[in-house]
Short mmCIF file of C-alpha atoms in Angstrom, two decimals:
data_model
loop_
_atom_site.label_atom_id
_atom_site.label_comp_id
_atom_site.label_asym_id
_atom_site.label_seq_id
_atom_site.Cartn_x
_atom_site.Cartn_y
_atom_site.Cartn_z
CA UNK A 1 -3.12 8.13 76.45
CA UNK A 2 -0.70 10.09 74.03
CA UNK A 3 -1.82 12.01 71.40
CA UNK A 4 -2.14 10.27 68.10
CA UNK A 5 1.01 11.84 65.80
CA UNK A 6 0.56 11.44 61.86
CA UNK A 7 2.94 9.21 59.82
CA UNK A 8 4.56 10.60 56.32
CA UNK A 9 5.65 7.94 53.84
CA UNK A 10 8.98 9.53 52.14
CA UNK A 11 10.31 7.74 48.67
CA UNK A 12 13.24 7.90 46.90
CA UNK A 13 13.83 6.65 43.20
CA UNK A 14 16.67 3.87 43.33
CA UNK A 15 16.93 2.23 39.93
CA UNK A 16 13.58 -0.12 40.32
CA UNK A 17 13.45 0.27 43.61
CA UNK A 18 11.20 2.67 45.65
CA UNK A 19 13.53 3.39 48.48
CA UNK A 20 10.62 4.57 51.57
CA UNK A 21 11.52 6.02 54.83
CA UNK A 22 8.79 7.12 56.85
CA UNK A 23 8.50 10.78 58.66
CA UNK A 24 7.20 11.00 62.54
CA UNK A 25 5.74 14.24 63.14
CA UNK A 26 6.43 13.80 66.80
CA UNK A 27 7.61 16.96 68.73
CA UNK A 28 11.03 15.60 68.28
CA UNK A 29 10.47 14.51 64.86
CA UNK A 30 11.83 11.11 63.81
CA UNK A 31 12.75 9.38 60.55
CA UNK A 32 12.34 5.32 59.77
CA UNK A 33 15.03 4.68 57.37
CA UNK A 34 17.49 6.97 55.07
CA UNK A 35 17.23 4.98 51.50
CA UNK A 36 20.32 5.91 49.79
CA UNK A 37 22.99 8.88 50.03
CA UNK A 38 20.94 10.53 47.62
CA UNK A 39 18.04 10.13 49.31
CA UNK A 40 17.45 13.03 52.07
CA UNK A 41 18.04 15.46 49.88
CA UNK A 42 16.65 14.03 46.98
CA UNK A 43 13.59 12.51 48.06
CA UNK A 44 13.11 13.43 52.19
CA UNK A 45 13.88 17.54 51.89
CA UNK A 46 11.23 18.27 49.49
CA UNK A 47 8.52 15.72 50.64
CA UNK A 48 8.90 17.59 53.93
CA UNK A 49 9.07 20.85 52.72
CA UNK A 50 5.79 19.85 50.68
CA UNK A 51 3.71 19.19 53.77
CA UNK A 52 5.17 22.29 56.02
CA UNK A 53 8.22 20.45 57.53
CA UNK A 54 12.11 20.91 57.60
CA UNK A 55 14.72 18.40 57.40
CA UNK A 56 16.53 20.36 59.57
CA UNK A 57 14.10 19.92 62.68
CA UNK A 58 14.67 15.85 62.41
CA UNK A 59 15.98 15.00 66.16
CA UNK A 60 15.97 10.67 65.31
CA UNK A 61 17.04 8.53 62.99
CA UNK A 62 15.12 5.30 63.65
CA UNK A 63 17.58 2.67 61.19
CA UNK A 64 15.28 -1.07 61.26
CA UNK A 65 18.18 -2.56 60.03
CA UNK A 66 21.53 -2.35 58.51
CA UNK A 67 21.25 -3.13 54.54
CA UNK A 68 22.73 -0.58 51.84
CA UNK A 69 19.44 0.66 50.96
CA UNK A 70 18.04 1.69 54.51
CA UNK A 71 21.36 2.81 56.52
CA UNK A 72 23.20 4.58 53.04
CA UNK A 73 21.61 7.69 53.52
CA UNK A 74 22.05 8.07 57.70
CA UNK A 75 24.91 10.22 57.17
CA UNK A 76 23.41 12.27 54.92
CA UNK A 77 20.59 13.28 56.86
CA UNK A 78 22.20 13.52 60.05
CA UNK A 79 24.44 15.95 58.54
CA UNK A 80 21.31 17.85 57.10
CA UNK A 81 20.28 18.15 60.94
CA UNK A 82 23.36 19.81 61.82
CA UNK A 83 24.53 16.56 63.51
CA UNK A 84 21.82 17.27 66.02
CA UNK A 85 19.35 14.19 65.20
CA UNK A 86 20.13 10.82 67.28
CA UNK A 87 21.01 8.05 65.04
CA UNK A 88 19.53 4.54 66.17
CA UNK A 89 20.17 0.93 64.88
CA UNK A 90 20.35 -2.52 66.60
CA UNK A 91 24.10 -3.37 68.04
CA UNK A 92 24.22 -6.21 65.81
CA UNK A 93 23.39 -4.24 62.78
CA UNK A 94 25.65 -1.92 64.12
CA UNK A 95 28.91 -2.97 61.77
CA UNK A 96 27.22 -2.43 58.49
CA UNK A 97 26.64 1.48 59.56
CA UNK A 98 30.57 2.14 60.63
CA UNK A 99 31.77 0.63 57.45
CA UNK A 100 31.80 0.45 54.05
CA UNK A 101 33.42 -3.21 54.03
CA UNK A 102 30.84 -4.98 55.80
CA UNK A 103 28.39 -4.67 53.27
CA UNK A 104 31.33 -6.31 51.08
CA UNK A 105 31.99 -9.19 53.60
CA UNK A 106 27.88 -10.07 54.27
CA UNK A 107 28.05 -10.63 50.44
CA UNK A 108 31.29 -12.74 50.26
CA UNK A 109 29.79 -14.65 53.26
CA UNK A 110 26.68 -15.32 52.32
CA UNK A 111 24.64 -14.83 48.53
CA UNK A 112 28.45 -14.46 46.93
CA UNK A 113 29.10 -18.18 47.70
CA UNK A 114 26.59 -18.65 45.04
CA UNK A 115 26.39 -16.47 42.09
CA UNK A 116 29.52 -16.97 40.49
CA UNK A 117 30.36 -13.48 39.81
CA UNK A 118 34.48 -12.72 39.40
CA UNK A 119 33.77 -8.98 39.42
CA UNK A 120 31.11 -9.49 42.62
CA UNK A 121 33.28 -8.14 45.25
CA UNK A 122 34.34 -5.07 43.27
CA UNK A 123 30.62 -4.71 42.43
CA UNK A 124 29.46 -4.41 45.73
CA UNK A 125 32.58 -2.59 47.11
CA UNK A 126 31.65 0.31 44.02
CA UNK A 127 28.10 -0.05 44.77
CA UNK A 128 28.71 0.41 48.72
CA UNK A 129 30.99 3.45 47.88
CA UNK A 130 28.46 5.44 45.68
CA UNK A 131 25.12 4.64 47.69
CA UNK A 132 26.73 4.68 51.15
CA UNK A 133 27.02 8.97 52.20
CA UNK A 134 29.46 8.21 54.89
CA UNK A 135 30.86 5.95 58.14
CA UNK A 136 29.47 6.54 60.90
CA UNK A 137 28.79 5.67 64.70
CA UNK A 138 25.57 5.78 65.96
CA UNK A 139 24.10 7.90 68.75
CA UNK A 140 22.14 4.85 70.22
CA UNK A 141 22.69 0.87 70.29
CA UNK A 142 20.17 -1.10 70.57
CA UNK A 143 18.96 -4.85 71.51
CA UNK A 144 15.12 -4.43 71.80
CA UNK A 145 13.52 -2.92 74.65
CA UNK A 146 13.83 0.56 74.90
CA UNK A 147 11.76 3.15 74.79
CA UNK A 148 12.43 6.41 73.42
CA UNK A 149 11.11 9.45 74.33
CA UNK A 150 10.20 11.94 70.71
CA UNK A 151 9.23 14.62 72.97
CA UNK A 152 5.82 15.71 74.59
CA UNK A 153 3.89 12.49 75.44
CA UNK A 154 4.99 10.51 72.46
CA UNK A 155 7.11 7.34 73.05
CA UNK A 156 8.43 4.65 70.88
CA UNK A 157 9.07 1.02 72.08
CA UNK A 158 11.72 -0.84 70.32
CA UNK A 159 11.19 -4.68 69.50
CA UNK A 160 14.20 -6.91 68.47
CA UNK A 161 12.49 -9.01 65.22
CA UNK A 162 15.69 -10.73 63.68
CA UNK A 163 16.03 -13.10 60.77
CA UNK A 164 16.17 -10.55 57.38
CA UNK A 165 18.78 -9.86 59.79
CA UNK A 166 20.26 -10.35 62.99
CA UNK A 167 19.80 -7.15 64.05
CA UNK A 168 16.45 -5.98 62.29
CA UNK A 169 13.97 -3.97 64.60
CA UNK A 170 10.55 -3.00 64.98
CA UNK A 171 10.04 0.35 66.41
CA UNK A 172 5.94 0.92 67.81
CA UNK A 173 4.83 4.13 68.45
CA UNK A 174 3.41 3.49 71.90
CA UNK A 175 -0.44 3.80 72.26
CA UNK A 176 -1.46 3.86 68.29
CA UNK A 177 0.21 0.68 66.88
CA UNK A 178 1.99 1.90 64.45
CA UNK A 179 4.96 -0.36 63.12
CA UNK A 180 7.49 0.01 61.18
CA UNK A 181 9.42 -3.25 60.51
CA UNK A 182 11.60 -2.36 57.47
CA UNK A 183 12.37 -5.36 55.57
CA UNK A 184 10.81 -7.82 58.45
CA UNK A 185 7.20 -8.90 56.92
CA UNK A 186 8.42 -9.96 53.21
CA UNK A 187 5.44 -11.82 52.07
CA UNK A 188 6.21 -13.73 48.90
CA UNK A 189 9.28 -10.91 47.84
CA UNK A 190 9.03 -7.93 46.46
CA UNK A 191 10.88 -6.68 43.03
CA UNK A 192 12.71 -10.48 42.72
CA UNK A 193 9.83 -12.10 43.73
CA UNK A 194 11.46 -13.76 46.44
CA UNK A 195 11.55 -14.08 50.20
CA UNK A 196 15.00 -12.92 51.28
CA UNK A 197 16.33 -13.44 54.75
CA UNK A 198 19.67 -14.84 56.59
CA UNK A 199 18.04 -16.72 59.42
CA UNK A 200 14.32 -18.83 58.38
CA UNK A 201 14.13 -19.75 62.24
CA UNK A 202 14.56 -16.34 63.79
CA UNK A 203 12.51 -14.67 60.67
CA UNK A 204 9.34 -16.71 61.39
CA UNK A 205 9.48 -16.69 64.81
CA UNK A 206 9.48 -12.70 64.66
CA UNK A 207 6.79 -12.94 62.46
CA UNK A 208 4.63 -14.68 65.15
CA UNK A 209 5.78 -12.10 67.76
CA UNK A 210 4.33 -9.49 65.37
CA UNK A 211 1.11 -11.21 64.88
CA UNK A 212 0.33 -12.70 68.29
CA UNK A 213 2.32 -10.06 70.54
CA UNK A 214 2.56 -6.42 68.62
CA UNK A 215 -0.87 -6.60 66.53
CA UNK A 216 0.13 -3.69 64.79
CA UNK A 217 -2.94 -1.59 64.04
CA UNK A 218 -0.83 0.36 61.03
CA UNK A 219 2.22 -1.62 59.86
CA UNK A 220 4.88 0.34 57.78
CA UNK A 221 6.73 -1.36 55.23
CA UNK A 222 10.13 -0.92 53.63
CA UNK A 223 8.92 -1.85 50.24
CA UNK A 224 5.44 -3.05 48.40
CA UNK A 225 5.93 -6.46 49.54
CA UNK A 226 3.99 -8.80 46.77
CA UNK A 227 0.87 -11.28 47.63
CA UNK A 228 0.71 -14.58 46.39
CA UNK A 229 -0.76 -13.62 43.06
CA UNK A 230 2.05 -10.94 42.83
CA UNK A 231 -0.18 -7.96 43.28
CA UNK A 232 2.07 -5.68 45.66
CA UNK A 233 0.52 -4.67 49.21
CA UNK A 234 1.34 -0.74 49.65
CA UNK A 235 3.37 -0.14 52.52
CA UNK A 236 1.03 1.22 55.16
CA UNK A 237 -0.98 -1.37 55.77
CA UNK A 238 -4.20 -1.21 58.24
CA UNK A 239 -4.70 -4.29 61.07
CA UNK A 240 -6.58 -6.23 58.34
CA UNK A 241 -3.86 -5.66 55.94
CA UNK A 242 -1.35 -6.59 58.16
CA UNK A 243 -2.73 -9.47 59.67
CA UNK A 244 -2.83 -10.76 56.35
CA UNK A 245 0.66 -9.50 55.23
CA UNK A 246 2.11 -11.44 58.51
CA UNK A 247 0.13 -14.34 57.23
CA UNK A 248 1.47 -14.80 53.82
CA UNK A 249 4.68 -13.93 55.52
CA UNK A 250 4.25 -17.17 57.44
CA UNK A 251 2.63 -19.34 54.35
CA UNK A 252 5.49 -18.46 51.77
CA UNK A 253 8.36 -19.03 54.69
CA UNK A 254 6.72 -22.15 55.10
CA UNK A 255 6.71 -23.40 51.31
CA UNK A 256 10.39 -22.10 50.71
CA UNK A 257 11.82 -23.87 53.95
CA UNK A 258 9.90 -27.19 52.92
CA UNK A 259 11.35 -27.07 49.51
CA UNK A 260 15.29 -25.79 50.75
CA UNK A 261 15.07 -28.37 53.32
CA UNK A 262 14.28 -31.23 50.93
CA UNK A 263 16.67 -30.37 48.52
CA UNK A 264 19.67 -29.70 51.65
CA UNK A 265 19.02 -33.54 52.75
CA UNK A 266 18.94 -34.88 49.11
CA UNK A 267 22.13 -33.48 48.68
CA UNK A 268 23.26 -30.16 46.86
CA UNK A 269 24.11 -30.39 43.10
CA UNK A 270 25.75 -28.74 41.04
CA UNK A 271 24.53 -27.68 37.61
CA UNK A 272 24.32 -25.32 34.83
CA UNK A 273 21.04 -23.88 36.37
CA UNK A 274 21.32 -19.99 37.45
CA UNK A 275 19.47 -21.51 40.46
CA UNK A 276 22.78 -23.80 41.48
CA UNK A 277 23.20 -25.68 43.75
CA UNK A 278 19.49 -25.13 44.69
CA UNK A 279 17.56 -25.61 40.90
CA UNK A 280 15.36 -28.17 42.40
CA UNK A 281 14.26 -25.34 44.56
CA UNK A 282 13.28 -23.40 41.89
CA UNK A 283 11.69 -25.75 40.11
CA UNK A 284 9.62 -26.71 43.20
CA UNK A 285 8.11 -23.76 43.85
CA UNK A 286 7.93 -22.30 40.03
CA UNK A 287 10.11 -19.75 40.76
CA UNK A 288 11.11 -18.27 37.38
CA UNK A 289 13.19 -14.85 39.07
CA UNK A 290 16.46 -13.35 38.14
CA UNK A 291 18.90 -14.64 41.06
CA UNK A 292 21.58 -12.53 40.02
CA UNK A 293 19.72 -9.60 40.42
CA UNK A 294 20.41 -7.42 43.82
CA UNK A 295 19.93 -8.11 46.67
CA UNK A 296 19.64 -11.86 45.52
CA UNK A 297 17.54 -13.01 47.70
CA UNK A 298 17.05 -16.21 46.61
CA UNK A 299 20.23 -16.81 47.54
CA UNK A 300 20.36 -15.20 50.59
CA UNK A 301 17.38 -17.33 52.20
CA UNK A 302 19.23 -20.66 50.87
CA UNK A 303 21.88 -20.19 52.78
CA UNK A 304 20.72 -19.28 55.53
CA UNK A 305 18.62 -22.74 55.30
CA UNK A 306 21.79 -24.36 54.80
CA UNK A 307 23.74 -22.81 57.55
CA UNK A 308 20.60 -23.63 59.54
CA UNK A 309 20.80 -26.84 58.33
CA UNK A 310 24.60 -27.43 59.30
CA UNK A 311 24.26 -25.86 62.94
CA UNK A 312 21.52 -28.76 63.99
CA UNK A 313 23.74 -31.51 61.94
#
């Protein structure tokens, strides 16, 4: 069996976010997740530093999935590693690492449709400039699994867990159960209070996989995910903890998609509501959250219920 290797939680301030990666002090040492372009030298150098470690020795960058605030800092870092560290991310996810632009066109395609916003695109196009360090290619596509070697006895299995995205991963580090699924196990939201994925189907059936195939033993999350009651879970979670964070997962998936469904057959509407065309949503399920406010991912699950919706018409 290999040799248990300890697990680092690294955070980065990002207006309210806490942007986490998490360090792997494997004998190839691996990072889940770069936050922003800020980031690894902001928040990843000195936690390092702080517990004996140098940026410098990273040899992997483990991406879980392709969104601003977990690829914008890849560059970054693997420069900091002299270009030396292997860069991973899911083919699909792929895209949104080599450019700028599709980070622009995921919005236009998807939670743009909805907020109304005549500066939107220029938003996010100013947004993906200053958070994003740089395009890049990576080192390693993926489609779930691999295994990866991090030198010595230590491997790590990757898991293909779409539906926050298509191309979101779970990467296990074989023999201890540790998880990291980025932005995969959402409970009931976390700072908008709100579920946020692009595919409901795909995103609870990777949710079961987790729970009835993975077990994770310590589950690593890319934010403090909130319970029901809106107390946050922290995001290393033990079995227990992430049985239960699956769980309410699965339970708030469940009340969103009966609520989006009923209001997709009644027919959209169109209203004053910052919650158009899905207010009866809202109102359904008591949400009270800004919708405007980034990532939007209020928006972002309803249409992905409504594309859902239109592909089994």
């Amino acid at each position: 069996m290999a040799h248990a290797v300890n697990v680092h939680p690294l955070v980065s301030p990002w207006g309210r976010f806490g942007l986490y990666s998490f360090f792997i002090d494997a004998p190839e040492p691996a990072i889940v997740d770069t936050g922003i372009a800020s980031s690894p030298t902001a928040g990843m150098a000195p936690a390092l530093e702080a517990i004996g470690r140098r940026i410098e020795d990273v040899r992997w960058i483990l991406l879980t999935h392709g969104h601003i605030d977990h690829v914008g800092g890849a560059h970054a870092l693997w420069e900091l590693t002299g270009r030396r560290a292997q860069v991973v991310i899911h083919e699909a996810d792929a895209p949104m690492l080599r450019s700028r632009r599709a980070h622009v066109e995921e919005y236009l395609a998807g939670r743009g449709r909805y907020l109304g916003d005549p500066e939107g695109e220029a938003k996010v196009t100013a947004t993906a400039h200053a958070v994003i360090a740089g395009e890049m290619e990576p080192t390693l596509r993926v489609k779930g699994g691999e295994t990866l070697s991090l030198g010595g006895d230590v491997t790590v299995s990757v898991h293909s867990i779409p539906g926050h995205t298509l191309g979101s991963v779970a990467y296990v580090v074989d023999g201890q159960g540790a998880v990291f699924t980025g932005d995969a196990v959402q409970a009931h939201g976390a700072a908008n209070g709100f579920p946020g994925y692009t595919d409901p189907v795909a995103y609870r059936t990777s949710l079961e996989y987790l729970r009835d195939e993975i077990r994770p033993r310590h589950l690593y999350l890319g934010h403090p995910y909130r319970r029901a009651d809106g107390t946050p879970y922290g995001v290393e979670l033990d079995a227990a903890q992430a049985q239960e964070a699956i769980a309410q997962s699965l339970a708030a998936e469940g009340r969103v998609g009966a609520a989006a469904c009923g209001c997709l057959q009644t027919g959209l509407a169109e209203t004053d509501s910052p919650y158009s065309p899905f207010a009866r949503v809202a109102e359904e399920l008591g949400y009270t959250g800004d919708p405007t406010l980034e990532p939007s991912p209020f928006f972002t699950s309803m249409h992905g219920y409504r594309e859902h919706l239109d592909q089994n018409a």
